[in-house]
Coordinates of C-alpha atoms in Angstrom, one line a residue:
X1 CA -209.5 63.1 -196.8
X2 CA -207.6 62.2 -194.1
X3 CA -204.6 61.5 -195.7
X4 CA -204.6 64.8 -197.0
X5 CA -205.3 66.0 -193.7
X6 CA -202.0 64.7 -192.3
X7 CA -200.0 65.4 -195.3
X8 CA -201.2 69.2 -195.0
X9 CA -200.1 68.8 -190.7
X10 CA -196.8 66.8 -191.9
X11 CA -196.1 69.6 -194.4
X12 CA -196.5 72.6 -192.1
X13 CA -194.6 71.0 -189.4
X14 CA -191.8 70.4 -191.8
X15 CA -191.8 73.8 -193.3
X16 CA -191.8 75.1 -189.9
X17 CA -188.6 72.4 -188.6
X18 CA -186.8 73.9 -191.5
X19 CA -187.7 77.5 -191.1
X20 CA -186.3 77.5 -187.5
X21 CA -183.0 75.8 -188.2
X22 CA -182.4 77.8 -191.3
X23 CA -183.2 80.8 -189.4
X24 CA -180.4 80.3 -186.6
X25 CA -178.2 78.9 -189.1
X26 CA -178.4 82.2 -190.7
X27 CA -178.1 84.2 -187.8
X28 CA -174.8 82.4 -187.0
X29 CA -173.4 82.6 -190.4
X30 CA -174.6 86.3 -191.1
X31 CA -176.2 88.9 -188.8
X32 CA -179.8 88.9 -187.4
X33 CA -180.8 91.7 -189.5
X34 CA -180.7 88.7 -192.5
X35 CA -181.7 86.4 -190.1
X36 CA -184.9 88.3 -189.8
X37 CA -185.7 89.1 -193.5
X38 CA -185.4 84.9 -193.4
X39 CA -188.0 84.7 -190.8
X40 CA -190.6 87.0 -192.6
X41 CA -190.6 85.4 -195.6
X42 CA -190.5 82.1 -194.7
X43 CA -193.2 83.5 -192.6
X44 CA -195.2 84.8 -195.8
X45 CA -194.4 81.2 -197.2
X46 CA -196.3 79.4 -194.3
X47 CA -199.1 81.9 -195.0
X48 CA -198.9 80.8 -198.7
X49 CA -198.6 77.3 -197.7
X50 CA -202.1 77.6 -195.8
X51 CA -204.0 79.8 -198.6
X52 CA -203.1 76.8 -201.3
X53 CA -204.2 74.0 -199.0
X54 CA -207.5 75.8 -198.2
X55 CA -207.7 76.3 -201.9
X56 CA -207.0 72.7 -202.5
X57 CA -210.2 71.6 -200.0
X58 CA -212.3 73.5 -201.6
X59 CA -211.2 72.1 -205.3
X60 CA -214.3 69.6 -205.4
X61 CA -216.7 71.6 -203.4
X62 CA -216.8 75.0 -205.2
X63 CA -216.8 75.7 -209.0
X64 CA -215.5 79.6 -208.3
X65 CA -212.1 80.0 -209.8
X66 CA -209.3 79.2 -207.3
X67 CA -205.9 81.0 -206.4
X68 CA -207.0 84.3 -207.7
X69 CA -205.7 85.9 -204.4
X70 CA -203.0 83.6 -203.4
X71 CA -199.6 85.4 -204.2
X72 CA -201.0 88.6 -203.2
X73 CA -198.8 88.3 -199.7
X74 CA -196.1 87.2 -201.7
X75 CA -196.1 90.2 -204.5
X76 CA -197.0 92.6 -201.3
X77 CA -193.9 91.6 -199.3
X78 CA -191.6 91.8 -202.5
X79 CA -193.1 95.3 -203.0
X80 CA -192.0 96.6 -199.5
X81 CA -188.6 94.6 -199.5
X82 CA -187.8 96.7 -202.8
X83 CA -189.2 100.0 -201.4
X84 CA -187.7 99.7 -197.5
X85 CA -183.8 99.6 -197.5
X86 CA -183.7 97.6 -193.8
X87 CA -185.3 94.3 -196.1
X88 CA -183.0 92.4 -197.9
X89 CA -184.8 90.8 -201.2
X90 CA -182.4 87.6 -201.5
X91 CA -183.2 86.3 -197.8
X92 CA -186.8 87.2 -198.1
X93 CA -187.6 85.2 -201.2
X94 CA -185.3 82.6 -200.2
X95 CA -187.3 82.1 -197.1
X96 CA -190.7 82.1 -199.1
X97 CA -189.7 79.0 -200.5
X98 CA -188.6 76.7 -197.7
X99 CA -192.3 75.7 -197.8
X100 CA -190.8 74.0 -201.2
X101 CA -188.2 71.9 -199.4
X102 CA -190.5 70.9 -197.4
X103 CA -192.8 69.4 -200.4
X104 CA -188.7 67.8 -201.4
X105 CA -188.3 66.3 -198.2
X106 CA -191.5 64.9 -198.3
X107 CA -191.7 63.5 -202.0
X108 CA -188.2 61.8 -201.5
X109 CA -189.7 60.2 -198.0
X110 CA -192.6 59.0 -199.8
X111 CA -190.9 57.6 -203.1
X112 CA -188.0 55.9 -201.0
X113 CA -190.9 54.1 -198.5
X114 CA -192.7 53.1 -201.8
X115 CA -189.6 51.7 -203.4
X116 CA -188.7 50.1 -200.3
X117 CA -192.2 48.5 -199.4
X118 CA -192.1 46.7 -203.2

């Protein structure tokens, strides 16, 4: 468990690393306003991040169905980005899944120290 521990902290701090130079690499390149809409969903993302871990160390311990509820944030915040003209859907869902570079980044890392270490 503890290496699953510190791939969940390694992870996080990774989707978080990106998240902040994405987000002032967008505000440089665009306007804040899309800069924000960034931030919330790669905000939602971290959020979605956290639910599937929890979900993932409770796998062995409970036999209720898991990730019933887990893209309920995600569906929500795509609801209100279609309904409220200040959100922008593009930068929203693109920020929801920098947690998935994140998971990139860390796969490549791991199969180039494997294939280096043989």
């Amino acid at each position: 468990m503890q290496d699953y521990y510190q791939l969940k902290q390694a992870l996080l701090l990774v989707t978080i690393a990106i998240t902040l130079i994405a987000f002032v690499s967008t505000w440089i390149a665009y306007s804040l306003n899309i800069a924000l809409n960034y931030l919330i969903g790669a905000c939602v993302g971290v959020v979605y991040l956290r639910m599937l871990a929890r979900d993932v160390e409770r796998m062995g311990v409970q036999q209720k169905r898991i990730g019933s509820g887990r893209l309920a944030p995600f569906i929500g915040l795509i609801v209100i980005a279609t309904q409220w003209h200040q959100l922008h859907l593009v930068p929203i869902f693109l920020g929801f899944i920098t947690y998935k570079a994140a998971i990139i980044i860390y796969t490549v890392q791991s199969t180039f120290a494997s294939a280096s270490s043989r």
